[in-house]
XYZ file of C-alpha atoms in Angstrom:
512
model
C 97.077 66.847 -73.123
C 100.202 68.080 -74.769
C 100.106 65.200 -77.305
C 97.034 64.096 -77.157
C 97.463 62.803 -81.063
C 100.267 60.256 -80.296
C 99.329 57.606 -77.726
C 102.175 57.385 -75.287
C 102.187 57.167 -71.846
C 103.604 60.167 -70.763
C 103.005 64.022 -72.827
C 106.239 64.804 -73.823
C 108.266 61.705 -74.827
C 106.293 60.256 -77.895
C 108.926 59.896 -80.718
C 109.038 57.806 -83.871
C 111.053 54.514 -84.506
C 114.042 55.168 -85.811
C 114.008 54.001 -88.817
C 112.258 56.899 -90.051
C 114.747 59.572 -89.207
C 116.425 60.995 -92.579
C 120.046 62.045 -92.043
C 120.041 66.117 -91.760
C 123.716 67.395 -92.370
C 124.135 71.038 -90.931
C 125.540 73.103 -93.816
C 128.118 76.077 -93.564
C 125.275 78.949 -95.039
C 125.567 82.198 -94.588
C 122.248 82.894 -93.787
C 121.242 81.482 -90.345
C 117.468 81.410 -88.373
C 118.150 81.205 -84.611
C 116.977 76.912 -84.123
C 119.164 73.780 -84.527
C 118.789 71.419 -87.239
C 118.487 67.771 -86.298
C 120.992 65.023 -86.982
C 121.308 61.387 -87.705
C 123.104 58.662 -89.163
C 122.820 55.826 -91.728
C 125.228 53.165 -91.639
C 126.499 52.262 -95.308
C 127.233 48.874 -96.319
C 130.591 48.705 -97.474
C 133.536 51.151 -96.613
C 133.472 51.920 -100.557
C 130.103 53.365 -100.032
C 130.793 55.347 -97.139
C 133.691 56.709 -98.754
C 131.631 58.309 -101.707
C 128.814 59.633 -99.110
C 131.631 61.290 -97.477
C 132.259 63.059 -100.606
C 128.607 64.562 -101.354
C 127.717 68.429 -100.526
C 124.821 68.738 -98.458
C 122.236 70.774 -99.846
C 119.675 71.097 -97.076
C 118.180 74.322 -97.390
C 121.922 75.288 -97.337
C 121.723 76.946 -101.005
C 124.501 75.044 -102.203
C 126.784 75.774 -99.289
C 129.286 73.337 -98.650
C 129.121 71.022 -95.503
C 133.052 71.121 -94.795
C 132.736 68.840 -91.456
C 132.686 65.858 -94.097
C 136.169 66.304 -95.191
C 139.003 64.653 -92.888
C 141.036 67.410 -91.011
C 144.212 68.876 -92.513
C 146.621 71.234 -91.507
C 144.627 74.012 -91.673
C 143.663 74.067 -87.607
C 147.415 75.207 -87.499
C 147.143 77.935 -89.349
C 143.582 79.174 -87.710
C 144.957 78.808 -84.464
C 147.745 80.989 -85.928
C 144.948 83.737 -87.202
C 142.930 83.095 -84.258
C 144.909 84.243 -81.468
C 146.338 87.270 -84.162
C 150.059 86.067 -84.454
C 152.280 89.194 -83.022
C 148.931 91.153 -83.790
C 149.885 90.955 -87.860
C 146.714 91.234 -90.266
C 145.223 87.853 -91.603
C 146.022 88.696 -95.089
C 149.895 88.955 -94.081
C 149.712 85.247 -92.130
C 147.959 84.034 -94.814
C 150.376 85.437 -97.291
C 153.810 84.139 -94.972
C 152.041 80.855 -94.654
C 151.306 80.757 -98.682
C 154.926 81.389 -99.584
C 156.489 79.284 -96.458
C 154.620 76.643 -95.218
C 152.777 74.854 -98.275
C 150.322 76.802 -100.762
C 146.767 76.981 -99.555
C 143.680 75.786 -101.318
C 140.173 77.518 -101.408
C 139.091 73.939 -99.138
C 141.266 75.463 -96.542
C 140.794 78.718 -96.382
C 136.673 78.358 -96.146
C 137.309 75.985 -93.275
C 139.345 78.822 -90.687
C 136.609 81.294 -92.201
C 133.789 79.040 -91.109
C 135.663 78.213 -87.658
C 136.313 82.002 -87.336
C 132.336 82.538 -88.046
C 131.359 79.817 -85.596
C 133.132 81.568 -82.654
C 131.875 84.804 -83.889
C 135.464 86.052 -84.966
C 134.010 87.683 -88.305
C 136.388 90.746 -88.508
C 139.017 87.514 -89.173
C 136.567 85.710 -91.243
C 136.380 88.413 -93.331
C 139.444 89.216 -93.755
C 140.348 85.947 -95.148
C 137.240 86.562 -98.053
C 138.852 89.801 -98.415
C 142.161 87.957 -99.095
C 140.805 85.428 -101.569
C 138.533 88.077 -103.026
C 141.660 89.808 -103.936
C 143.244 86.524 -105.574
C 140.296 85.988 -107.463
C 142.252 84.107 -110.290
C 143.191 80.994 -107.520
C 140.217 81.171 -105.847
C 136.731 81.805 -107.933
C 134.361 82.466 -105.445
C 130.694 81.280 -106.274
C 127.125 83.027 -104.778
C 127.582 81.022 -101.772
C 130.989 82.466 -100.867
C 129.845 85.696 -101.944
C 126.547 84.957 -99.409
C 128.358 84.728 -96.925
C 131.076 87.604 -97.092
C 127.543 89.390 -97.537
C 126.706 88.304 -94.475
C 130.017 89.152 -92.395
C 130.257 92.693 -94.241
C 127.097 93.390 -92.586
C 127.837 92.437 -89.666
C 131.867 93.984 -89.234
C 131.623 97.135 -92.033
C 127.682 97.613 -91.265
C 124.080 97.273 -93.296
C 125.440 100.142 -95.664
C 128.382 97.976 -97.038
C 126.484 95.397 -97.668
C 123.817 96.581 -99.796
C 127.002 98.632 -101.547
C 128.674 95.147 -101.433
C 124.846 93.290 -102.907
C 124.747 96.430 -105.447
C 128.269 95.937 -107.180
C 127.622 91.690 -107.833
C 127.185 90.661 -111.547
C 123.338 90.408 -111.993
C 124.230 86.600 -112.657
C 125.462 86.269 -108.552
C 122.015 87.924 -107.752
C 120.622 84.363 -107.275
C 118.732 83.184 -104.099
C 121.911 82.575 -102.728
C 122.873 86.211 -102.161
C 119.559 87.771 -101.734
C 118.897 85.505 -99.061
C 121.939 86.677 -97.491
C 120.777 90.362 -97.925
C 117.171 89.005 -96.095
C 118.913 87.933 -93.241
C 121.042 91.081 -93.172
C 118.184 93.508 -93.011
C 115.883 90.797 -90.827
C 119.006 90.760 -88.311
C 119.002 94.415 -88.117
C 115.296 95.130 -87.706
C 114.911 96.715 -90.476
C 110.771 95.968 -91.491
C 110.489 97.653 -94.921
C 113.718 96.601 -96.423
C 113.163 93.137 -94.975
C 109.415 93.003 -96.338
C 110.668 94.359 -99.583
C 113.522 91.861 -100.054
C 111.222 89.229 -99.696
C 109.004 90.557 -101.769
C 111.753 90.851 -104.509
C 112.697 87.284 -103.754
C 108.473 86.254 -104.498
C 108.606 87.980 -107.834
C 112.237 86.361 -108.612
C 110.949 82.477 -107.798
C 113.663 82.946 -105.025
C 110.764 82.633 -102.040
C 110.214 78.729 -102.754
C 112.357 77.328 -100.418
C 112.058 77.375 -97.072
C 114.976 78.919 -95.875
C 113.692 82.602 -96.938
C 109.907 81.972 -95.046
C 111.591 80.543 -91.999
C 113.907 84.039 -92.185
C 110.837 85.721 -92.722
C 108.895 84.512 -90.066
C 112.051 84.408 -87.296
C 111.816 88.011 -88.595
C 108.100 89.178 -86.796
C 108.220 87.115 -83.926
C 111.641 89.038 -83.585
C 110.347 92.483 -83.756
C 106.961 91.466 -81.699
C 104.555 90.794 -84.572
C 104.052 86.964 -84.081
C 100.189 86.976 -85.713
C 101.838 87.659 -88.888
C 103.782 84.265 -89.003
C 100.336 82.404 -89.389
C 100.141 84.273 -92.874
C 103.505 82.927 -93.871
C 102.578 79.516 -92.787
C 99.394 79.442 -94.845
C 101.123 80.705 -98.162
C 103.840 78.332 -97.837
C 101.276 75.402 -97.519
C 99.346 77.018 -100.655
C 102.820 77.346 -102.721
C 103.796 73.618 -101.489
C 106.915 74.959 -99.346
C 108.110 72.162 -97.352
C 108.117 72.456 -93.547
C 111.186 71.893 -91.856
C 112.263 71.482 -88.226
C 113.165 75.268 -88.417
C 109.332 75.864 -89.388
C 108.296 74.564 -86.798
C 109.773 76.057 -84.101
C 109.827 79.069 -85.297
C 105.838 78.837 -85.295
C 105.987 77.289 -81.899
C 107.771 80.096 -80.713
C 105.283 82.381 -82.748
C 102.921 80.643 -80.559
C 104.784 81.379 -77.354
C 105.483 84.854 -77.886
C 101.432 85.461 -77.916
C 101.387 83.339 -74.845
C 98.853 80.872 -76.526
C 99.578 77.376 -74.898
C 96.859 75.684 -76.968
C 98.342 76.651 -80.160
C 101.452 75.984 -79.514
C 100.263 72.476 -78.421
C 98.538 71.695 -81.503
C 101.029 73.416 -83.950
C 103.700 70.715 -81.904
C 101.477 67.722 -82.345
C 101.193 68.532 -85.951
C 105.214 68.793 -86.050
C 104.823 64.719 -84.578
C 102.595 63.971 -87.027
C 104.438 65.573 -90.040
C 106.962 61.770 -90.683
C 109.114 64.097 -92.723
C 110.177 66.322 -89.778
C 111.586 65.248 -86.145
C 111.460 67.429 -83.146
C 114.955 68.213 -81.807
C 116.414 69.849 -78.906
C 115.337 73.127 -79.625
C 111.895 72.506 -79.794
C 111.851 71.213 -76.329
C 113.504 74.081 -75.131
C 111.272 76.461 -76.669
C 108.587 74.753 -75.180
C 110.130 75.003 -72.033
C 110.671 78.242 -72.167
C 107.090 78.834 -73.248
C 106.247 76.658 -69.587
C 108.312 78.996 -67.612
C 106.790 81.937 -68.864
C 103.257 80.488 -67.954
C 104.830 79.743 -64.686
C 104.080 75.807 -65.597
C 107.081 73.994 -63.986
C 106.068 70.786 -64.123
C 105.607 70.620 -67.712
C 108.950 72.748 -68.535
C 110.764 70.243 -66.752
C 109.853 67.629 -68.961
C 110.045 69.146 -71.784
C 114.171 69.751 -70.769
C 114.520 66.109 -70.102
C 113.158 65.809 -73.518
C 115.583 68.101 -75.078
C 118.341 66.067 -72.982
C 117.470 62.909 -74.838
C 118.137 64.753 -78.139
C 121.733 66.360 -76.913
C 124.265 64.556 -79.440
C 127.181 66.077 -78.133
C 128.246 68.359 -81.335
C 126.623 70.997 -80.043
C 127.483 73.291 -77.304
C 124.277 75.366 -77.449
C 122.426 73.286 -76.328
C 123.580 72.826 -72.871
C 123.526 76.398 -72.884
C 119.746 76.460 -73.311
C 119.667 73.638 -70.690
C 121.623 75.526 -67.761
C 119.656 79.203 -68.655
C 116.295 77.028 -67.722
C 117.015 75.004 -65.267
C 118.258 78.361 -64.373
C 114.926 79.803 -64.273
C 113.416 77.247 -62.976
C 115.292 77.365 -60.003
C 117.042 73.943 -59.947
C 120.786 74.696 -58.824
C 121.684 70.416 -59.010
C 120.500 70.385 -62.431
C 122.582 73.162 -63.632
C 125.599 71.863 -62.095
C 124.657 68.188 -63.291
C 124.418 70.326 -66.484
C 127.523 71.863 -66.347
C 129.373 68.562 -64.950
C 127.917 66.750 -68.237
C 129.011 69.819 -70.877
C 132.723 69.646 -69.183
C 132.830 66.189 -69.443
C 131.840 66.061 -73.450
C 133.792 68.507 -74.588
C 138.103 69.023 -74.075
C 137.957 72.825 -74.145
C 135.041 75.178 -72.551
C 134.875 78.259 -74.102
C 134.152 82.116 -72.516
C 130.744 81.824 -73.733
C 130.249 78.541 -71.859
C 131.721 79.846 -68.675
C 129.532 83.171 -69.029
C 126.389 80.791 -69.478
C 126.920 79.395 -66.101
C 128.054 81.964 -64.440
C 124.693 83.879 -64.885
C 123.294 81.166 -63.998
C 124.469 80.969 -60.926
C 124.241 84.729 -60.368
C 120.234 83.808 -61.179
C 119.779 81.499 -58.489
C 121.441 83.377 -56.222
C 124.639 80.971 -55.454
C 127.282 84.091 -55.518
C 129.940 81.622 -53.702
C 129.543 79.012 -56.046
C 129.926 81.667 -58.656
C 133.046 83.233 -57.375
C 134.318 79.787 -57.290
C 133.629 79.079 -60.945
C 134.050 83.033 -61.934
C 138.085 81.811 -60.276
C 138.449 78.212 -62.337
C 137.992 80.284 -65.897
C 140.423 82.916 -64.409
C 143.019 79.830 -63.808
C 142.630 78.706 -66.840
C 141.855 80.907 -69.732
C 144.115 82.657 -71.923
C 141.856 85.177 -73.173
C 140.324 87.545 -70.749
C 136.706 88.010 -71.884
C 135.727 91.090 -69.943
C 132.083 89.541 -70.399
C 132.704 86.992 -68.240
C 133.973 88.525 -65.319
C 131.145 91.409 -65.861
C 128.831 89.261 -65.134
C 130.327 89.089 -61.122
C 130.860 92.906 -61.142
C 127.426 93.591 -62.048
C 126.198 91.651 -59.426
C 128.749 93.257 -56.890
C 127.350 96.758 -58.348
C 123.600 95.770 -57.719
C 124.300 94.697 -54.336
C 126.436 97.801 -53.780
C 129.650 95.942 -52.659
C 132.224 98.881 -54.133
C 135.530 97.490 -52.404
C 134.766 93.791 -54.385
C 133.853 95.741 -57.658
C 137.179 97.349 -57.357
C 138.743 94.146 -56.517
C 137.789 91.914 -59.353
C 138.404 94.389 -61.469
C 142.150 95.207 -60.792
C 143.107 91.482 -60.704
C 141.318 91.007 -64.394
C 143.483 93.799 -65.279
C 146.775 92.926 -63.642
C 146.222 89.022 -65.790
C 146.107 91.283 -68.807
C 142.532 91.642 -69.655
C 140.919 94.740 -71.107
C 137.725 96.180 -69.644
C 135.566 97.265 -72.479
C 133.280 100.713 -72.064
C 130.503 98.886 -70.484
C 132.783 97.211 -67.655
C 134.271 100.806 -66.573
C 129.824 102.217 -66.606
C 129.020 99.152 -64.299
C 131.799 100.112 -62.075
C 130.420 103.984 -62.437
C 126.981 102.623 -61.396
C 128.027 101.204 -57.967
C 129.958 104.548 -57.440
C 126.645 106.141 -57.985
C 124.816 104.331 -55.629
C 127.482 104.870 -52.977
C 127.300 108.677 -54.128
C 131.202 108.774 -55.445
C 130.029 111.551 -58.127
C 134.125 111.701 -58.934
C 134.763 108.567 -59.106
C 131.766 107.659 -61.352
C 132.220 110.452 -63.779
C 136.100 109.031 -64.228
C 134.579 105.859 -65.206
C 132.425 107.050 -67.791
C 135.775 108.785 -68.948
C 137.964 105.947 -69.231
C 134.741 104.351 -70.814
C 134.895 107.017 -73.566
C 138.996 106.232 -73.952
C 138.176 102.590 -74.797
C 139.395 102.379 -78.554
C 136.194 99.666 -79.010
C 133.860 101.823 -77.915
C 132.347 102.388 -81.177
C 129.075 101.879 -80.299
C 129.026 102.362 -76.455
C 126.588 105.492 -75.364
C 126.143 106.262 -71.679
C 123.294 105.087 -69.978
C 120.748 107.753 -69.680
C 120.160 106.739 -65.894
C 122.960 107.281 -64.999
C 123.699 110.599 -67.003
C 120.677 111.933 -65.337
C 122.376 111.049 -61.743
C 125.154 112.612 -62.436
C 123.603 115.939 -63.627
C 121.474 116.394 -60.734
C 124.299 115.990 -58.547
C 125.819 118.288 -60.482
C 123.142 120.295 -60.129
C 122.698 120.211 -56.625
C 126.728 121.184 -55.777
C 127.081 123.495 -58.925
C 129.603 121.602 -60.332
C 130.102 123.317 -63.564
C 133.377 121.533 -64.319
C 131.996 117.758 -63.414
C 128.867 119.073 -65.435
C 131.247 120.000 -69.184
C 133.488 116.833 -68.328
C 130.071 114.789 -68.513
C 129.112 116.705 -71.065
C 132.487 116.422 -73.306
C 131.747 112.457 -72.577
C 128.310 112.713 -74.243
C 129.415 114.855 -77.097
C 132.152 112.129 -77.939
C 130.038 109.481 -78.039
C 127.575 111.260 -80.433
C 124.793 111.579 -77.670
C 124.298 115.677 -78.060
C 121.638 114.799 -80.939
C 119.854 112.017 -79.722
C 116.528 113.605 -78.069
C 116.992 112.091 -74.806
C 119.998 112.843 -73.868
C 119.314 116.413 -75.249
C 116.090 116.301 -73.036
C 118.748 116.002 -69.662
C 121.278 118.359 -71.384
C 118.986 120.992 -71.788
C 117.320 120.504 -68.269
C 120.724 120.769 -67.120
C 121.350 124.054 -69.003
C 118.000 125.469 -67.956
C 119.025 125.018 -64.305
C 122.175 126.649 -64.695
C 120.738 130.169 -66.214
């Protein structure tokens, strides 16, 4: 039995009276482990009372950061809705500045708000730039660790790992707390990067910044991430030897430890310790990584109940969670639930997002209902303002599988007549259905245009499909298709990697 240490009458729905739920506050931190923290709430006595509770910082395992949904709404949403959609395409720090001198001076309370807003829709080039502007008005604003954690945090992730440790390098020795370097953990952890990640942490132990258990959770997120899961039992044992508390983040992460080595009975008994632990209560995500666990062990029964479960513990705040819930149901196969899904997530919240509509969608796409997907795929089209090229990839990639080329082309010239910009990957989808429909010219042009794409950065040809090309190539003796392709792959900083050097060379071998 799944629970087999809390009588109930059914496996997955033991829980605990309420009364011993502790309010959880999630905190703005920079550093973030991929699980959900839970939430309740105490009702004060007097209006006095809940007027200074609305006041406190939450500090759990949030190093100090501030929890900024406690403060009542100000003007601010104007002005990040101002940033947010780039005003007349002008740079944050000249909004900010207009809105500084014009509209009413801005406090630090502010400006950490639009950051964290910008950060919570993944908009960190923006949420950057406004550190960068307060960084540079360091007089008005002081920025503490905290704020320094997290512009950290968004360096990495919009300049690169480099800046960052240049960024970690350059703080006063003072702003080295456990703050920052946990910021600089979670940078290298995020990037996969084992010895400075192991070597951080190990800096952290010798500091006395490894006793809390935001760093161990990091840690352990860490080797499940990179497909060493046995090491997570080690963490777990020297945070119960160093008297680490275990929080709901611990546990999941170890149930997930438990999933990725496909060990059911483990992950059983490391969850019925989580019910026994009064200090900890299981929340959506646990359910849903048990589910997911089910599904892999092809145990629908039990995954099913384990997403009702994670239904019960759905507050509404949080929109990844019905995420999780359609991507399941999803893979279980149950096309009313994701709709009755989807019907419940429109119905909570006023505005759904690209990411929601991109959940859905390849949801739908997994359970094969293409019409009710073009349907959807035509609602976001009707009604958004800002043309994702993710979203309606998800439709072209589908059309490309299936090798429907006159529907590929379609979809795409009508996102592009409403304004929207394909990004590299959207023109190499298109390129792949021209490939399987043999259109050699009309393929290589993609990968072209894919190249021209000012965001493609980080975009490199898929080596399937550079190999297609080149042994059509081949075949016709296309020596001018073959230096277009290969101008592509030079551009894009392929002519070094080995195996695109492998296919360049076989192509040059069969041209001598």
């Amino acid at each position: 039995m799944l629970l087999h240490l809390v009588p109930s009458s059914s496996p997955i729905t033991a829980a605990r009276p309420s009364t011993q739920r502790r309010p959880c506050v999630a905190a703005a931190a920079a550093v973030t482990v991929r699980c959900a923290a839970s939430s309740s709430s105490t009702p004060s006595s007097s209006a006095s009372e809940a007027a200074a509770a609305g006041k406190q910082v939450a500090k759990v395992h949030s190093y100090g950061a501030v929890d900024y949904e406690r403060r009542a709404p100000l003007r601010w949403s104007t002005l990040y809705r101002r940033i947010a959609v780039g005003h007349g395409g002008r740079p944050v720090g000249r909004t900010l500045g207009t809105w500084d001198e014009g509209e009413r001076r801005l406090d630090k309370w502010e400006l950490c708000r639009i950051a964290k807003e910008l950060r919570k829709f993944r908009r960190f080039n923006l949420a950057l730039q406004v550190y960068d502007w307060m960084t540079e008005r360091r007089d008005r604003f002081p920025l503490s660790s905290s704020d320094m954690a997290i512009q950290l945090d968004l360096i990495a992730k919009v300049r690169g790992v480099s800046h960052a440790e240049k960024y970690f390098e350059e703080l006063h020795d003072a702003l080295k707390d456990k703050r920052t370097y946990g910021s600089l953990l979670n940078v290298y952890a995020q990037a996969m990067m084992k010895e400075k990640t192991e070597g951080t942490f190990e800096q952290m132990r010798k500091k006395g910044f490894a006793s809390d258990t935001l760093p161990c959770n990091v840690l352990m997120n860490f080797y499940v991430d990179v497909g060493e899961p046995d090491k997570v039992s080690a963490i777990i044992d020297e945070m119960k030897e160093r008297n680490v508390s275990f929080d709901v983040c611990t546990y999941n992460i170890w149930i997930k430890s438990c999933a990725a080595k496909q060990d059911a009975d483990e992950m059983e008994r490391v969850f019925n310790q989580m019910i026994a632990d009064l200090s900890v209560i299981a929340n959506w995500t646990t359910y849903t990584t048990l589910a997911s666990m089910y599904i892999k062990l092809g145990n629908s029964e039990k995954a099913e109940e384990c997403l009702k479960e994670a239904e019960k513990r759905t507050t509404g705040r949080e929109k990844k969670c019905f995420h999780y819930l359609i991507t399941l149901y999803s893979h279980l196969g149950k096309k009313e639930e994701v709709y009755r899904i989807w019907n419940w997530y429109k119905a909570t919240f006023p505005t759904i997002h690209n990411l929601g509509y991109q959940e859905v969608l390849s949801a739908l796409v997994r359970i094969g209902d293409i019409e009710g997907a073009e349907l959807l795929y035509e609602e976001w089209a009707s009604k958004s303002s800002s043309f994702d090229p993710k979203t309606m990839n998800i439709l072209l990639a589908w059309y490309a599988r299936e090798g429907l080329i006159t529907k590929s082309e379609q979809i795409l010239n009508r996102f592009v007549e409403k304004g929207g910009n394909p990004k590299p990957n959207t023109w190499e989808i298109l390129a792949t259905a021209y490939l399987k429909d043999n259109k050699i010219s009309e393929a290589l042009s993609c990968m072209e245009k894919a190249t021209a794409v000012k965001s493609a950065s980080k975009w490199k040809p898929r080596p399937t499909n550079v190999e297609s090309l080149l042994a059509s190539f081949k075949e016709k003796n296309d020596t001018e298709g073959a230096d277009r392709l290969l101008s592509v792959l030079t551009s894009r900083g392929c002519a070094e990697d080995e195996e695109y050097k492998s296919l360049i060379n076989t192509y040059a071998f069969a041209g001598t």
